[in-house]
PDB file of C-alpha atoms in Angstrom:
ATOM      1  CA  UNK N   1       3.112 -22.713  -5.281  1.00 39.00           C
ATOM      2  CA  UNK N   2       3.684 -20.189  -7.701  1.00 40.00           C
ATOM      3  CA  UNK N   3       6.688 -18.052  -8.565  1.00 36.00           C
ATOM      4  CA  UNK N   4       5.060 -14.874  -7.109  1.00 39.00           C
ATOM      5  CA  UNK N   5       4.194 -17.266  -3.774  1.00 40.00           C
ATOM      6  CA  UNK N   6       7.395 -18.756  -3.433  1.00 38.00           C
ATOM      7  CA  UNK N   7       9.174 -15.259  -3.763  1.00 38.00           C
ATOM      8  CA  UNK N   8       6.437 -13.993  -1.036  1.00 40.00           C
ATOM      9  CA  UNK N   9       7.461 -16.851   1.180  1.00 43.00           C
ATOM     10  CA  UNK N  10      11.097 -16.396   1.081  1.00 39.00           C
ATOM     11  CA  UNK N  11      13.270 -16.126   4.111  1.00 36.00           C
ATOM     12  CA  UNK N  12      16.496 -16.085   5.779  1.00 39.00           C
ATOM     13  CA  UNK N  13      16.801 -19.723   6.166  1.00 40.00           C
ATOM     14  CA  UNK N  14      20.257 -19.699   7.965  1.00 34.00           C
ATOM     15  CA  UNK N  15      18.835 -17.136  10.862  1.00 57.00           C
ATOM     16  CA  UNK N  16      14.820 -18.410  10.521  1.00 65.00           C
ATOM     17  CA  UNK N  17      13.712 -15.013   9.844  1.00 75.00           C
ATOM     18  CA  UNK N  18      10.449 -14.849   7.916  1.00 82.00           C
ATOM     19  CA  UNK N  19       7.495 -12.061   8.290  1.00 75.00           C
ATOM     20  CA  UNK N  20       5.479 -14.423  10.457  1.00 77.00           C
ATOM     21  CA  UNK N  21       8.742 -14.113  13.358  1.00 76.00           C
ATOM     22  CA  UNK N  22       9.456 -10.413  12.699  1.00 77.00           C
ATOM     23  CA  UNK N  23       5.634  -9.557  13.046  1.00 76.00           C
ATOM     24  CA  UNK N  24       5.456 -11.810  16.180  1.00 75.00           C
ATOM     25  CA  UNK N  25       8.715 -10.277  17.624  1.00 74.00           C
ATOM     26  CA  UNK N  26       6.858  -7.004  16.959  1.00 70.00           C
ATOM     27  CA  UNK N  27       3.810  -7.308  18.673  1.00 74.00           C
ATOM     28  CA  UNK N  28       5.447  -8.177  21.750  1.00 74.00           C
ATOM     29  CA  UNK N  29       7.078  -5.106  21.752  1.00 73.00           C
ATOM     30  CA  UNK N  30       5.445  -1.676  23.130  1.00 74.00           C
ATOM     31  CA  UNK N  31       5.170   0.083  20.062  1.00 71.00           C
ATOM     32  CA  UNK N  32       3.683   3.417  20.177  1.00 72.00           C
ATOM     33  CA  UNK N  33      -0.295   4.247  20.106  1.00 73.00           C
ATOM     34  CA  UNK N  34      -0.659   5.734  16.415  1.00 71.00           C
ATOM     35  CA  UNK N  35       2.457   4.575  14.950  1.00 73.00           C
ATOM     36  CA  UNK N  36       2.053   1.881  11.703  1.00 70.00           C
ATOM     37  CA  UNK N  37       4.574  -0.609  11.825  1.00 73.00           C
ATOM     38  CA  UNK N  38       5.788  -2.102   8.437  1.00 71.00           C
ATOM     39  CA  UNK N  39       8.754  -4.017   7.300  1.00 78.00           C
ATOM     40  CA  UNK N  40      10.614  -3.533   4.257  1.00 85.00           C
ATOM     41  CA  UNK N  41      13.424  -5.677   2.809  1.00 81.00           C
ATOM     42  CA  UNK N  42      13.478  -6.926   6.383  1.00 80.00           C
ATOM     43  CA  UNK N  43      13.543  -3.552   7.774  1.00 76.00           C
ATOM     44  CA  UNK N  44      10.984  -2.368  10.246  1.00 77.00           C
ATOM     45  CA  UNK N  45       9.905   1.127   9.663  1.00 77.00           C
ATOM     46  CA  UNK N  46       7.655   2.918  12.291  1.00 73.00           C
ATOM     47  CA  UNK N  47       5.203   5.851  11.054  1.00 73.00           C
ATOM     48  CA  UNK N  48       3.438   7.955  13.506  1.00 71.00           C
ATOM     49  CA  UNK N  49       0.308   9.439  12.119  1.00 72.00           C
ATOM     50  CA  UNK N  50      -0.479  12.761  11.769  1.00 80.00           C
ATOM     51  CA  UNK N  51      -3.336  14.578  11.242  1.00 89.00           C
ATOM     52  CA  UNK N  52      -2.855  15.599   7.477  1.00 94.00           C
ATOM     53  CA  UNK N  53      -1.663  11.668   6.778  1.00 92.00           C
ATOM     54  CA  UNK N  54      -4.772  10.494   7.970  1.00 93.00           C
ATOM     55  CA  UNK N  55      -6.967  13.112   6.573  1.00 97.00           C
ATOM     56  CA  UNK N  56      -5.580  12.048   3.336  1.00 97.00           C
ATOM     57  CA  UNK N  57      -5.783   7.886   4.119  1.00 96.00           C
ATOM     58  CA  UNK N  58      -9.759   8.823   5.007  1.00 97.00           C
ATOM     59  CA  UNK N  59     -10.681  10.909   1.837  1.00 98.00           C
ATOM     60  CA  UNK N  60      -9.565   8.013  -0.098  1.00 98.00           C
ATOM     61  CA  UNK N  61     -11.123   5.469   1.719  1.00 98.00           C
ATOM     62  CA  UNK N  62     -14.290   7.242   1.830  1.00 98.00           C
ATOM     63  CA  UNK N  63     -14.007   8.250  -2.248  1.00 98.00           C
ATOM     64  CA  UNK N  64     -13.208   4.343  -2.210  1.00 98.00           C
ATOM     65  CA  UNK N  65     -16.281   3.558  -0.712  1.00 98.00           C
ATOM     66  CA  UNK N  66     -18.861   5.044  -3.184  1.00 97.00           C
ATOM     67  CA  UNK N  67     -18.530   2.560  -5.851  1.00 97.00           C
ATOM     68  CA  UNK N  68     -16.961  -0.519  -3.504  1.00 98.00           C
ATOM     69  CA  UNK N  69     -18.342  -2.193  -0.459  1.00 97.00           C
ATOM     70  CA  UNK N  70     -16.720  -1.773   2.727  1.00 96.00           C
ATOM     71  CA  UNK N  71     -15.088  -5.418   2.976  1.00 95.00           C
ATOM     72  CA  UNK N  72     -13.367  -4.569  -0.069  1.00 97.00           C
ATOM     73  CA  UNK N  73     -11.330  -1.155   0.870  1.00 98.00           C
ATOM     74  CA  UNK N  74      -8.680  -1.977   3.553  1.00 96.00           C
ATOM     75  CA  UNK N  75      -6.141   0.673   5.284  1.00 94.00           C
ATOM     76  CA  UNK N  76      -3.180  -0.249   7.652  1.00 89.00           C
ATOM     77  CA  UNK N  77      -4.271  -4.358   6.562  1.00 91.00           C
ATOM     78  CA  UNK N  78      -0.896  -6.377   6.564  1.00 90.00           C
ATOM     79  CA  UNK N  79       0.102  -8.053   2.969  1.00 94.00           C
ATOM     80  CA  UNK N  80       3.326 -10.029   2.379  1.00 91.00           C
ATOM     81  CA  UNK N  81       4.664  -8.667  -1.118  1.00 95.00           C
ATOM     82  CA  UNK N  82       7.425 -10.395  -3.333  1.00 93.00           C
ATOM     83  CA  UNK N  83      11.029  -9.620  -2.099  1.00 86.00           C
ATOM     84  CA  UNK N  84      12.988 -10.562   0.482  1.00 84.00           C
ATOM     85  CA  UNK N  85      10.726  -9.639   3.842  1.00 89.00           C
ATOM     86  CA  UNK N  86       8.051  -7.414   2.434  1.00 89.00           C
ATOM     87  CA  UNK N  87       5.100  -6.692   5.626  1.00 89.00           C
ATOM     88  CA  UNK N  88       3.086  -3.755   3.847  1.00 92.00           C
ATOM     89  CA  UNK N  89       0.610  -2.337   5.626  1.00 90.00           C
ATOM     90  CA  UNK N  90      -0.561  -0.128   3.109  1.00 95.00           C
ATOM     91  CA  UNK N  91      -2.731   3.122   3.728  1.00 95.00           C
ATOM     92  CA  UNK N  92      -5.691   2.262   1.612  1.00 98.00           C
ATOM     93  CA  UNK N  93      -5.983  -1.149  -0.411  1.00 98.00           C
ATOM     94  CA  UNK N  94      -7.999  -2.426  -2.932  1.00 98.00           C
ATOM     95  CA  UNK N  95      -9.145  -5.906  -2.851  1.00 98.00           C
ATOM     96  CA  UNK N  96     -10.373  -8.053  -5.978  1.00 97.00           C
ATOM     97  CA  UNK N  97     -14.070  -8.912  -5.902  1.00 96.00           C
ATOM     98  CA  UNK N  98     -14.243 -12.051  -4.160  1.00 95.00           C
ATOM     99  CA  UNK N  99     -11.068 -12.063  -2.409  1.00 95.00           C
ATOM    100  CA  UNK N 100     -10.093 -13.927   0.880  1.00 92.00           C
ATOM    101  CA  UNK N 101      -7.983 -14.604   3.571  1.00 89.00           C
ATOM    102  CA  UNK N 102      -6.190 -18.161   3.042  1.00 86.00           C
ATOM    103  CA  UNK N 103      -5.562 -20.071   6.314  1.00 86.00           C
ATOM    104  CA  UNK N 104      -2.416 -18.255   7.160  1.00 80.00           C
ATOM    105  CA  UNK N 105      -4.437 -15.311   8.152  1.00 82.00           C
ATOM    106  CA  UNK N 106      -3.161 -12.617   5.836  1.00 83.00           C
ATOM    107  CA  UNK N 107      -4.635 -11.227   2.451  1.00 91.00           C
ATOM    108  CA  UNK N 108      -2.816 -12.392  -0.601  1.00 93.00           C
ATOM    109  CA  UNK N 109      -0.817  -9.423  -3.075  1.00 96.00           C
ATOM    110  CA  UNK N 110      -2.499 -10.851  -6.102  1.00 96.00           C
ATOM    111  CA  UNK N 111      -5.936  -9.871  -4.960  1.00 97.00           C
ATOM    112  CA  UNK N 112      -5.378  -6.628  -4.324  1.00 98.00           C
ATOM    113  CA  UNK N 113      -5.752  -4.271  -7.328  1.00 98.00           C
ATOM    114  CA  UNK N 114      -5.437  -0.635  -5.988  1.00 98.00           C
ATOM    115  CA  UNK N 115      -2.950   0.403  -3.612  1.00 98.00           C
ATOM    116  CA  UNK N 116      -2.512   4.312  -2.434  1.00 98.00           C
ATOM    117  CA  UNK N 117       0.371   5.338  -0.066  1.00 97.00           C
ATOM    118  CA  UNK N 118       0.272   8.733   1.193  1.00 96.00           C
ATOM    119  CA  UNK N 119       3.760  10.228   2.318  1.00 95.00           C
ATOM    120  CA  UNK N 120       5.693  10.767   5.616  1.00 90.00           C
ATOM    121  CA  UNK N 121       8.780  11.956   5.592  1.00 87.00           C
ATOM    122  CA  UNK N 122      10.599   9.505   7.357  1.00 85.00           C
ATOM    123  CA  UNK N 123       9.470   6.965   5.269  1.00 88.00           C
ATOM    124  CA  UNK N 124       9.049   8.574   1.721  1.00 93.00           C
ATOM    125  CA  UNK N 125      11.902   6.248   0.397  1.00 93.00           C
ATOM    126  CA  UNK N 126       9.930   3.497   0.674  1.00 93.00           C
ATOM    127  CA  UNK N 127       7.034   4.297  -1.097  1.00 95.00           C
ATOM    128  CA  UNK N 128       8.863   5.888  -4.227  1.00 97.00           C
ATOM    129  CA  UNK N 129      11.807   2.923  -4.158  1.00 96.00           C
ATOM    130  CA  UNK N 130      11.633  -0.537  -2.787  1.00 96.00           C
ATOM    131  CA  UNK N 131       7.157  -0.542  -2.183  1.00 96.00           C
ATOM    132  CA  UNK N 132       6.964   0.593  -5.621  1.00 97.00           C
ATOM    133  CA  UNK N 133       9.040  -2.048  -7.018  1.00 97.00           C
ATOM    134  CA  UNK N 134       7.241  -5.080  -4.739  1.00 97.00           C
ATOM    135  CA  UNK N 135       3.998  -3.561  -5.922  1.00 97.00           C
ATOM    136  CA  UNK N 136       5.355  -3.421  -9.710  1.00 98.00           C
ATOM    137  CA  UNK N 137       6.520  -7.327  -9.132  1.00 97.00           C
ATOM    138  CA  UNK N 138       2.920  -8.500  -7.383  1.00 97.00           C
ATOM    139  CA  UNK N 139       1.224  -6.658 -10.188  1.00 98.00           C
ATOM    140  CA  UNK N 140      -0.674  -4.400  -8.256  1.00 98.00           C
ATOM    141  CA  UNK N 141      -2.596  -2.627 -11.535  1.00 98.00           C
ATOM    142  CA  UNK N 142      -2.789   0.640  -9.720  1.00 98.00           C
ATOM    143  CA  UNK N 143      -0.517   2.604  -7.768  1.00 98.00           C
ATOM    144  CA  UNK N 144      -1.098   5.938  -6.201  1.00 98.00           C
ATOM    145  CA  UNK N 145       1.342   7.898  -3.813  1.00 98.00           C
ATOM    146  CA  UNK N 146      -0.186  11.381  -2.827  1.00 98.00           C
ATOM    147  CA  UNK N 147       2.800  13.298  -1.516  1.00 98.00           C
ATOM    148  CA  UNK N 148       1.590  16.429   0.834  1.00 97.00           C
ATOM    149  CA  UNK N 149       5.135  17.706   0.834  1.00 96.00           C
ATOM    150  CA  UNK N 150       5.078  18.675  -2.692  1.00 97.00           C
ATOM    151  CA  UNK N 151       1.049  18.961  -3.381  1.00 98.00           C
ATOM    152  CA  UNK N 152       0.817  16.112  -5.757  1.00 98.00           C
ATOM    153  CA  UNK N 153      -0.356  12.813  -6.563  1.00 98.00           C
ATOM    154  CA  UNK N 154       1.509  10.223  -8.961  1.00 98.00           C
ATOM    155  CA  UNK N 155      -0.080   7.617 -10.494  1.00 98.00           C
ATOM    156  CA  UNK N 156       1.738   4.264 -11.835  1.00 98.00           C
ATOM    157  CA  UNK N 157       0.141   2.078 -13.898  1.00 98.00           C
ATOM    158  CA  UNK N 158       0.710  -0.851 -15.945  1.00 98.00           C
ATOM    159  CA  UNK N 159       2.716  -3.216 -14.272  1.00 98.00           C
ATOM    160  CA  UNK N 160       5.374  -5.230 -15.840  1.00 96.00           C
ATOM    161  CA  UNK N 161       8.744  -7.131 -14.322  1.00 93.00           C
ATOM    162  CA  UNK N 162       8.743  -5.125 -11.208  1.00 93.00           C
ATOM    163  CA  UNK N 163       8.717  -1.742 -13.393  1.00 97.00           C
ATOM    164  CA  UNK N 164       5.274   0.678 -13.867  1.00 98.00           C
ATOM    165  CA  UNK N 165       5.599   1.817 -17.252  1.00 98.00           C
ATOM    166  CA  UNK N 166       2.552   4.409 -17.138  1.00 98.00           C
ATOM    167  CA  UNK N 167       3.181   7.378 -15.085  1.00 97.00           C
ATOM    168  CA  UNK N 168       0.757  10.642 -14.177  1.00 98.00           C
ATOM    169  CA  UNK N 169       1.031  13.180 -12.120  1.00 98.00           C
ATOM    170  CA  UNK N 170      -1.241  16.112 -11.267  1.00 98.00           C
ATOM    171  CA  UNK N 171      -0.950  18.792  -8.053  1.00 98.00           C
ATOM    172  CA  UNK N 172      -3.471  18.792  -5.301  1.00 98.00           C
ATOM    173  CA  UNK N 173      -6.920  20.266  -6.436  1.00 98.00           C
ATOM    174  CA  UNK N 174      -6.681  17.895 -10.076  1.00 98.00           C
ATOM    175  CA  UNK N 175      -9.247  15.052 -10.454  1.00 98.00           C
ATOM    176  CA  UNK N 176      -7.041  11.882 -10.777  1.00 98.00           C
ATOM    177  CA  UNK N 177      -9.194  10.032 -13.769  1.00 97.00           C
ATOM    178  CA  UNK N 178      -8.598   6.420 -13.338  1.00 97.00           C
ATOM    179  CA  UNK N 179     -11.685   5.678 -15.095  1.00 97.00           C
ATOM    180  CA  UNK N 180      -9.430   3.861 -17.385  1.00 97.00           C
ATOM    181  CA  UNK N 181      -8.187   1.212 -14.710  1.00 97.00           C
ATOM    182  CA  UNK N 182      -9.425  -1.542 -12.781  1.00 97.00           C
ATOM    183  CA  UNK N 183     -10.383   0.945 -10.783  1.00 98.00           C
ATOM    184  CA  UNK N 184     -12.805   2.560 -13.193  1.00 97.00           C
ATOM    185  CA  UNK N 185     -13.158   5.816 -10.955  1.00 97.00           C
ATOM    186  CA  UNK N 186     -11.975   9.984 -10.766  1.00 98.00           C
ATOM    187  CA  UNK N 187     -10.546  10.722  -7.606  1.00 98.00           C
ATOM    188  CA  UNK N 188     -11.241  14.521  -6.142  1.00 98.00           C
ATOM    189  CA  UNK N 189      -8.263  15.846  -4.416  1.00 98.00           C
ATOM    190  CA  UNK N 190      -9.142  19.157  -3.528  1.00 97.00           C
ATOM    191  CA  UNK N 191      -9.287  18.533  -0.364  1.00 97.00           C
ATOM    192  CA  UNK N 192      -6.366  16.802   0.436  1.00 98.00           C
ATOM    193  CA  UNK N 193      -4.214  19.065   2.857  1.00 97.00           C
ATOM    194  CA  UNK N 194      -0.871  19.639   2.240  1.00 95.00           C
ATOM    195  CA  UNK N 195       2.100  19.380   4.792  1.00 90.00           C
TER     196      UNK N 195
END
């Protein structure tokens, strides 16, 4: 098992908490049509969403989509991330050519590559804090938040001991160039609503 693994599979030994329990707690629970449901440093965070989030979450995916086949571009896809009780269910993932599910079920954080979180406002802190750092740590080579609040994307790059040292950020209606990246694509966002 590696470092990143072992960090991915840690757990409250003294109360048997891992993601595996919280997730099965969860979906025995009546949680809301349209709400996402994530867990973050063993917090469980609830998103409903709206119209603008997922008008956003589909531009992506279908941007996504012209250079990568469908079984590669996830949204809403659970992935365990290092840190203490990391569930993302990101809004539009990347996964590495050739990338699958081991037995447990779930897709592994080093095969994903691209990772874009568009923000709600409950949940904002998360995406700009404690998800940025877990993404930082699994070495996730691209990370995009587009924030509808304030009209703008940011893009984090180049990963290193849970930091992004590489930062750009433009306002809605600026091509995002990652042609640069693993990702080796411009991103239009002049359509992307803002809330």
């Amino acid at each position: 098992m590696t470092v990143l693994e072992d960090r991915i599979e840690m757990a409250d030994e003294s109360k048997g908490l891992t993601l595996d329990v919280l997730f099965e707690q969860l979906e025995r629970m009546p949680v809301p049509e349209g709400y996402k449901v994530e867990i973050v440093e063993g917090a469980i965070f609830m998103s409903p969403q709206r119209d603008t989030h997922w008008e956003i979450i589909a531009d992506l995916y279908e941007q996504l989509r012209t250079k990568y086949p469908r079984k590669r571009v996830k949204s809403d896809v659970r992935v365990d991330y290092p840190g203490k009780l990391n569930g993302f269910a990101s809004d539009v993932t990347l996964m590495a050519e050739g990338a699958s599910k081991p037995e447990t079920g779930y897709w592994r954080c080093r095969d994903v590559q691209f990772v874009a979180e568009v923000i709600s406002k409950g949940t904002a802190a998360n995406d700009y804090g404690p998800k940025k750092t877990a993404y930082a740590l699994a070495e996730v080579a691209v990370y995009l938040i587009v924030d509808p609040y304030q009209g703008k994307c940011h893009l984090y790059t180049q990963p290193k001991d849970g930091e992004y040292f590489a930062e750009l950020s433009v306002i809605f209606g600026t091509d995002i160039d990652m042609t640069n990246t693993i990702v080796d694509l411009t991103l239009k966002t002049d359509e992307f609503p803002r809330d």
